[in-house]
PDB file of N, CA, C and O in Angstrom:
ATOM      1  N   UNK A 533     -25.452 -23.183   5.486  1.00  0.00           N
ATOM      2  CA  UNK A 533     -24.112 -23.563   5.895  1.00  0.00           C
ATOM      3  C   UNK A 533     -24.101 -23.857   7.392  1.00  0.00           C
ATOM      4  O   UNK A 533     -24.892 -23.321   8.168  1.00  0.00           O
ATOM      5  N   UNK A 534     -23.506 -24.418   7.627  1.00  0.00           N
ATOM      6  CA  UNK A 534     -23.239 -25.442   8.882  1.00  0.00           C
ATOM      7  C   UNK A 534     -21.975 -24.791   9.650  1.00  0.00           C
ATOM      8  O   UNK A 534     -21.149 -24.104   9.048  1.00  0.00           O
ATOM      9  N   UNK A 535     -21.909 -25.025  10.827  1.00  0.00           N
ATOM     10  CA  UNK A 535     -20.768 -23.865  11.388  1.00  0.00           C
ATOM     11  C   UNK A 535     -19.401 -23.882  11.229  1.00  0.00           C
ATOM     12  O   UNK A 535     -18.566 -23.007  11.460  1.00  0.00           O
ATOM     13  N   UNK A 536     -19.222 -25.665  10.546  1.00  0.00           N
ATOM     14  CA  UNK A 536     -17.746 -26.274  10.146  1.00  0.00           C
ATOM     15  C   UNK A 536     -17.549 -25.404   8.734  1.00  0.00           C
ATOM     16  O   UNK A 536     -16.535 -24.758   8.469  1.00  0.00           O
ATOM     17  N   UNK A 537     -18.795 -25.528   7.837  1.00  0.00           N
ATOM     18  CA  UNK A 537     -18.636 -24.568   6.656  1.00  0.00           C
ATOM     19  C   UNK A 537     -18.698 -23.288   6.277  1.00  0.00           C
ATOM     20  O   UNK A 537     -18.500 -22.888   5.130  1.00  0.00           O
ATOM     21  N   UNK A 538     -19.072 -22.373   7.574  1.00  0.00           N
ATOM     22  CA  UNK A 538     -18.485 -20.799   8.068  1.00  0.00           C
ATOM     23  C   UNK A 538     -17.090 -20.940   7.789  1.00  0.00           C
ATOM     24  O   UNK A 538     -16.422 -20.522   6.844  1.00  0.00           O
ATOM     25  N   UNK A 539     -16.725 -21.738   8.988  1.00  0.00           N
ATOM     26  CA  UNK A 539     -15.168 -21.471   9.549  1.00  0.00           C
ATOM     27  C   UNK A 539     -14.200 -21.567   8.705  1.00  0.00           C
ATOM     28  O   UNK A 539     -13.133 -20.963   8.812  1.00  0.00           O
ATOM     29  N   UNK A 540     -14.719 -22.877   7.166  1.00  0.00           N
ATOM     30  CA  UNK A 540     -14.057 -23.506   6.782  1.00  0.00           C
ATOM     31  C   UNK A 540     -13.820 -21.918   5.353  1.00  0.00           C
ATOM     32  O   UNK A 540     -12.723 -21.586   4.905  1.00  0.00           O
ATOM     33  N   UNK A 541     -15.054 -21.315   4.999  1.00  0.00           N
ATOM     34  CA  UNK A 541     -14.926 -20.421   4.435  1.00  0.00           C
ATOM     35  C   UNK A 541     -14.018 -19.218   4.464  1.00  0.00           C
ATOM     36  O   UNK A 541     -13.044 -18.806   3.835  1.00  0.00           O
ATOM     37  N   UNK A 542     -14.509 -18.971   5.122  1.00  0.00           N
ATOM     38  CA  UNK A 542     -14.003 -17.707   6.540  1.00  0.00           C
ATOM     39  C   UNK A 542     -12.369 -18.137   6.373  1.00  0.00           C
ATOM     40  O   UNK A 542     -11.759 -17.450   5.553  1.00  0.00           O
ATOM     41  N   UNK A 543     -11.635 -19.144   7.024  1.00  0.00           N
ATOM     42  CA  UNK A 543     -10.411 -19.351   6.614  1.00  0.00           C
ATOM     43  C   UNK A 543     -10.226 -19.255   5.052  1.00  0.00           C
ATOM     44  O   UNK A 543      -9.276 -18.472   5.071  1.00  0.00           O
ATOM     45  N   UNK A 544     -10.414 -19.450   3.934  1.00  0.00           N
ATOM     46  CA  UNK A 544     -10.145 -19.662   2.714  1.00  0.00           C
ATOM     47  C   UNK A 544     -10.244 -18.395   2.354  1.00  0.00           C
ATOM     48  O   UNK A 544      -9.220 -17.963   1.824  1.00  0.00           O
ATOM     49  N   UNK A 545     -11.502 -17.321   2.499  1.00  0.00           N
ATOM     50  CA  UNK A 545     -11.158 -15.982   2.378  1.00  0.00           C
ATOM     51  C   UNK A 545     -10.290 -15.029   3.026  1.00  0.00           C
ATOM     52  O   UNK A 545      -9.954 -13.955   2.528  1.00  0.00           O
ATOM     53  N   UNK A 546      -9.959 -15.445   4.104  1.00  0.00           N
ATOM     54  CA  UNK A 546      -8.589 -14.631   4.757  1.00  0.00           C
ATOM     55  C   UNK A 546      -7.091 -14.943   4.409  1.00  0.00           C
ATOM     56  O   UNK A 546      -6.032 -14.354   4.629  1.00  0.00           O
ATOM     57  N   UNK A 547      -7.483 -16.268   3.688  1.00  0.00           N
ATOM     58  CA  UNK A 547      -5.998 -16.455   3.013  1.00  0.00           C
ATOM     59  C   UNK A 547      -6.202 -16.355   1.640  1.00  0.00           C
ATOM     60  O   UNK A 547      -5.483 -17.087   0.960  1.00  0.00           O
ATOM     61  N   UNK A 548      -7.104 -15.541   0.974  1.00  0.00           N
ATOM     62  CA  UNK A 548      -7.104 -14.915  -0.705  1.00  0.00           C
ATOM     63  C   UNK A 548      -7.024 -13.687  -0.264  1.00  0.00           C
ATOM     64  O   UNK A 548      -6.609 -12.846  -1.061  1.00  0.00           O
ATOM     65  N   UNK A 549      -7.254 -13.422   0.589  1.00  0.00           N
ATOM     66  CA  UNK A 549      -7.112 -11.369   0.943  1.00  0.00           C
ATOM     67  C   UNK A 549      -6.092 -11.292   1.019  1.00  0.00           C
ATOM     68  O   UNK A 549      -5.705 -10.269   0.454  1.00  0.00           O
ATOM     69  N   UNK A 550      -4.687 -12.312   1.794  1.00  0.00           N
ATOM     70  CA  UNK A 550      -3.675 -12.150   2.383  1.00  0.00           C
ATOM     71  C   UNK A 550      -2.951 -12.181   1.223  1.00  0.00           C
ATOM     72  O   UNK A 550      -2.188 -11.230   1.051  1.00  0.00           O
ATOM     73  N   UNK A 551      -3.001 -13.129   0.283  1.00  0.00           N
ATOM     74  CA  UNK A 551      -2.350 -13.239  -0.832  1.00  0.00           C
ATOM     75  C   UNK A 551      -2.413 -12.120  -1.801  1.00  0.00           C
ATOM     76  O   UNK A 551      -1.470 -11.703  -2.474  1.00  0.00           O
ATOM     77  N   UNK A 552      -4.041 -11.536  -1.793  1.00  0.00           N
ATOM     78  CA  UNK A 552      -3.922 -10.325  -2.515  1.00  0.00           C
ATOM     79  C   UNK A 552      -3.644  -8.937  -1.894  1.00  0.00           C
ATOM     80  O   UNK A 552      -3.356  -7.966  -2.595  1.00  0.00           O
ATOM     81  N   UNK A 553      -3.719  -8.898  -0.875  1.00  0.00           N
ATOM     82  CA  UNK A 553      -2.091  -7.907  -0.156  1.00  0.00           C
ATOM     83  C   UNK A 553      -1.172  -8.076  -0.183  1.00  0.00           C
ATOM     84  O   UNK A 553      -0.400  -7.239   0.285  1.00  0.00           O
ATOM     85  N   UNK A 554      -0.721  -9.216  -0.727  1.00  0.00           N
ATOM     86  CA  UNK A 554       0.834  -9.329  -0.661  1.00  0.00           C
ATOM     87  C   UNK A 554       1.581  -8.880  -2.195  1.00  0.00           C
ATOM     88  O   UNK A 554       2.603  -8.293  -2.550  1.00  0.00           O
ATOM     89  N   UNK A 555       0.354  -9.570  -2.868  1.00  0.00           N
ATOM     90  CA  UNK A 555       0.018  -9.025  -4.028  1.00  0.00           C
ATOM     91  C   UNK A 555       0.300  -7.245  -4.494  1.00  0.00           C
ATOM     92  O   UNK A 555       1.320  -6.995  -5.137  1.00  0.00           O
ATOM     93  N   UNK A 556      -0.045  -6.833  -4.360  1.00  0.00           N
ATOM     94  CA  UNK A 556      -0.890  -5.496  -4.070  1.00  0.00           C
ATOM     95  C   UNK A 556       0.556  -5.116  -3.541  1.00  0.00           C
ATOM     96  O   UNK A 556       1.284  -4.770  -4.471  1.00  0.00           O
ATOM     97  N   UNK A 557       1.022  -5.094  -2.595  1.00  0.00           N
ATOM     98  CA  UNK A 557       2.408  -4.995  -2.102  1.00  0.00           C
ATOM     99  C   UNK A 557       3.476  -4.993  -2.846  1.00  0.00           C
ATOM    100  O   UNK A 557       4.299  -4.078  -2.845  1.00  0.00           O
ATOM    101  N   UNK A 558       3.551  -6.177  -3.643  1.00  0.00           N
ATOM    102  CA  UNK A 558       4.576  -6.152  -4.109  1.00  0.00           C
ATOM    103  C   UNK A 558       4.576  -5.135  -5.627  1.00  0.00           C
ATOM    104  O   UNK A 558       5.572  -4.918  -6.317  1.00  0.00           O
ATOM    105  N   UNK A 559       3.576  -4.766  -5.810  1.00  0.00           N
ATOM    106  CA  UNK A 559       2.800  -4.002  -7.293  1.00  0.00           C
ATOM    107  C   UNK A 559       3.543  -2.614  -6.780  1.00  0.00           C
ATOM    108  O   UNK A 559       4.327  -1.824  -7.304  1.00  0.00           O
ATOM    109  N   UNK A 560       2.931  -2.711  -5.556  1.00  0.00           N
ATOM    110  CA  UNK A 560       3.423  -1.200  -4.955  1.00  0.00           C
ATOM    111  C   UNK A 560       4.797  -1.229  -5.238  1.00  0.00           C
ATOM    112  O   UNK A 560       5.321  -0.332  -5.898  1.00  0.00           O
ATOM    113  N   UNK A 561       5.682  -2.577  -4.613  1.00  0.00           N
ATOM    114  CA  UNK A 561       7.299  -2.011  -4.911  1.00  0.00           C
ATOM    115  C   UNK A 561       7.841  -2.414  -5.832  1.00  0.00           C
ATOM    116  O   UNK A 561       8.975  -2.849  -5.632  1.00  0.00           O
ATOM    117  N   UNK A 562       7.230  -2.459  -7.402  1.00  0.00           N
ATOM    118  CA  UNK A 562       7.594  -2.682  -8.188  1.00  0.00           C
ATOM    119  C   UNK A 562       8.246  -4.041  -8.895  1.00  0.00           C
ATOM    120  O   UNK A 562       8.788  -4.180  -9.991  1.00  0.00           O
ATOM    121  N   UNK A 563       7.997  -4.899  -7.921  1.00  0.00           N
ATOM    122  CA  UNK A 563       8.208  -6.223  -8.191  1.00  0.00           C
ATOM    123  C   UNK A 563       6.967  -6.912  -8.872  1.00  0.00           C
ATOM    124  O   UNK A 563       5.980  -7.316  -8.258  1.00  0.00           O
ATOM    125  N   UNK A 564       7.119  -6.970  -9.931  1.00  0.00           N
ATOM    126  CA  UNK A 564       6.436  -7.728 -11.346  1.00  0.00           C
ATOM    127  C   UNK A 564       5.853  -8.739 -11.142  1.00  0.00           C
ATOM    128  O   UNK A 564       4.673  -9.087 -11.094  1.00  0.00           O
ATOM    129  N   UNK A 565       7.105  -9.332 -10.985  1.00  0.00           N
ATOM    130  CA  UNK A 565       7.425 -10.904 -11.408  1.00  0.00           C
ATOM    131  C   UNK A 565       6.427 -11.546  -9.958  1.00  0.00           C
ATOM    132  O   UNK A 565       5.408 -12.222 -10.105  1.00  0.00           O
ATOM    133  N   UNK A 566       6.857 -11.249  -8.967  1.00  0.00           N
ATOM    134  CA  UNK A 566       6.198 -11.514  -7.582  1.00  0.00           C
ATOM    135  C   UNK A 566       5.147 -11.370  -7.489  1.00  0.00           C
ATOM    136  O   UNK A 566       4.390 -12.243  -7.063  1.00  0.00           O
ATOM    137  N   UNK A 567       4.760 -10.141  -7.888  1.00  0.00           N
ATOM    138  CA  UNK A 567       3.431  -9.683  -7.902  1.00  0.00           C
ATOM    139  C   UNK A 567       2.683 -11.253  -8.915  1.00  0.00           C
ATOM    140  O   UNK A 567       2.027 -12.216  -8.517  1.00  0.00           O
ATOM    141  N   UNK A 568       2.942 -11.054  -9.633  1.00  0.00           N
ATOM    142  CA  UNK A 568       2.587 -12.084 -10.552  1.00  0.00           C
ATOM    143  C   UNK A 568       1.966 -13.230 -10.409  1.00  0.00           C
ATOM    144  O   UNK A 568       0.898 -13.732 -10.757  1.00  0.00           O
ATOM    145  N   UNK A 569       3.343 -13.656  -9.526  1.00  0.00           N
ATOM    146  CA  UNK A 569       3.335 -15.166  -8.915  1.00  0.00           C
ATOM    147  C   UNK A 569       2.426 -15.020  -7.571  1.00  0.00           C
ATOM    148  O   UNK A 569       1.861 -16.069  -7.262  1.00  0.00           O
ATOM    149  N   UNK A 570       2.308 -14.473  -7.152  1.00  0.00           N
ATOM    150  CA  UNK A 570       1.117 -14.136  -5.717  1.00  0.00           C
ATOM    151  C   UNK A 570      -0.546 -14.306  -6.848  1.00  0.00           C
ATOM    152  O   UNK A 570      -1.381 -15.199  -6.705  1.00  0.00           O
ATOM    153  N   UNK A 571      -0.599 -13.337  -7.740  1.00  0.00           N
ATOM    154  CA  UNK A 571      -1.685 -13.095  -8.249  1.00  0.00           C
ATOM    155  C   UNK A 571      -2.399 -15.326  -8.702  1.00  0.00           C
ATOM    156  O   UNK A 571      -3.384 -16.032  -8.489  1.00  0.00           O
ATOM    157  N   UNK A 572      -0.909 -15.428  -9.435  1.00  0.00           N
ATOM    158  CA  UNK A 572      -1.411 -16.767  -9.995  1.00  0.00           C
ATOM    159  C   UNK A 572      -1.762 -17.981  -8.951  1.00  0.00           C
ATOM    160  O   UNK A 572      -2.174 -19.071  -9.347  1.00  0.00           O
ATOM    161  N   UNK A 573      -1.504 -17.592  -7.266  1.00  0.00           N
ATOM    162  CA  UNK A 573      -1.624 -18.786  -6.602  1.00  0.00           C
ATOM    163  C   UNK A 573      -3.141 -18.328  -6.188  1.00  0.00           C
ATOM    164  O   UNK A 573      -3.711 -18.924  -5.275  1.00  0.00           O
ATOM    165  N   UNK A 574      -3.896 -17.057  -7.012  1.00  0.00           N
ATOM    166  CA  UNK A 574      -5.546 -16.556  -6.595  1.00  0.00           C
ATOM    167  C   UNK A 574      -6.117 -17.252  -8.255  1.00  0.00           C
ATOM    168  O   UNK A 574      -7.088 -17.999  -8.135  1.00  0.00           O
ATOM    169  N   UNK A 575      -5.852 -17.154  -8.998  1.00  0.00           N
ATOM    170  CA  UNK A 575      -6.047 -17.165 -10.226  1.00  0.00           C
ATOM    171  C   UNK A 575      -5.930 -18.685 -11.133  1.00  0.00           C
ATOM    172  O   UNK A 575      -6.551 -19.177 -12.075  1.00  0.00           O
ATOM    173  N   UNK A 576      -5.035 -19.007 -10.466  1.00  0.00           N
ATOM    174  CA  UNK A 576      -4.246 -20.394 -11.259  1.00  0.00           C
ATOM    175  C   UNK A 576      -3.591 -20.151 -12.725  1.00  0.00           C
ATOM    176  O   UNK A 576      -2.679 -19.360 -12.964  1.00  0.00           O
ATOM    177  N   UNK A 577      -4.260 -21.010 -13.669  1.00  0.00           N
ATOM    178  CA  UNK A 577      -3.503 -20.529 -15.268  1.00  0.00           C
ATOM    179  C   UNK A 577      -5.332 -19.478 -16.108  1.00  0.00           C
ATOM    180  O   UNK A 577      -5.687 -19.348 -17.280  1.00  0.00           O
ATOM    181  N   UNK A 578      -5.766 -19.150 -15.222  1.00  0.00           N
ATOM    182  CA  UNK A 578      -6.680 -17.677 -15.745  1.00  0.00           C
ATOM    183  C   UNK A 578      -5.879 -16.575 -15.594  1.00  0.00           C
ATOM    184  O   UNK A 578      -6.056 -15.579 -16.296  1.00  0.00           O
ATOM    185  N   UNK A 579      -5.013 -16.636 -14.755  1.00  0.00           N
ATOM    186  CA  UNK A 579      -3.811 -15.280 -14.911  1.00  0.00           C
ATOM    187  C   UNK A 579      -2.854 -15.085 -16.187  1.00  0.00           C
ATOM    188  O   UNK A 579      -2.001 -15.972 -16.225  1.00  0.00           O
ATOM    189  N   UNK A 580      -2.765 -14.147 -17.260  1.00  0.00           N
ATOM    190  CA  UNK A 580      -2.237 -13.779 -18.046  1.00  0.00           C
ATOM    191  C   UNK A 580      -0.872 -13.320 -18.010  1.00  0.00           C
ATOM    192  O   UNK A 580      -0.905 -12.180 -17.548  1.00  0.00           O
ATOM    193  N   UNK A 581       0.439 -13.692 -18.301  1.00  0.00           N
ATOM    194  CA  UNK A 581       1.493 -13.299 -17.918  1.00  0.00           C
ATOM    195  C   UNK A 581       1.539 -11.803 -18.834  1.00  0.00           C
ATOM    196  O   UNK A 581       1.091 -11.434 -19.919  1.00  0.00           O
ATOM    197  N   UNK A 582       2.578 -11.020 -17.415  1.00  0.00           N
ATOM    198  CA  UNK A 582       2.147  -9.509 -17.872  1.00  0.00           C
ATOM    199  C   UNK A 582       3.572  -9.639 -18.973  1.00  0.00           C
ATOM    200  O   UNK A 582       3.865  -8.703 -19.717  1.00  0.00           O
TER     201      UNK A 582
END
């Protein structure tokens, strides 16, 4: 990998962590549905509606 394709990584995994903390967050406060919809923008249609 080339240093454009670090960076370019490196960004793409800090915004799937972020999503799955927010994730994760919202699990914590009991929001489902949110949780959900966070999970499916990591997942796409491989996410199973709960």
């Amino acid at each position: 990998m080339n240093a454009t394709q670090k960076l370019a990584a490196a960004n793409a995994l800090n915004q799937a962590r972020a999503i799955a903390e927010k994730a994760v967050d919202l699990e914590d406060e009991e929001q489902e549905r949110a949780a959900y919809d966070e999970w499916k923008k990591l997942f796409g249609n491989r996410m199973t509606r709960p």
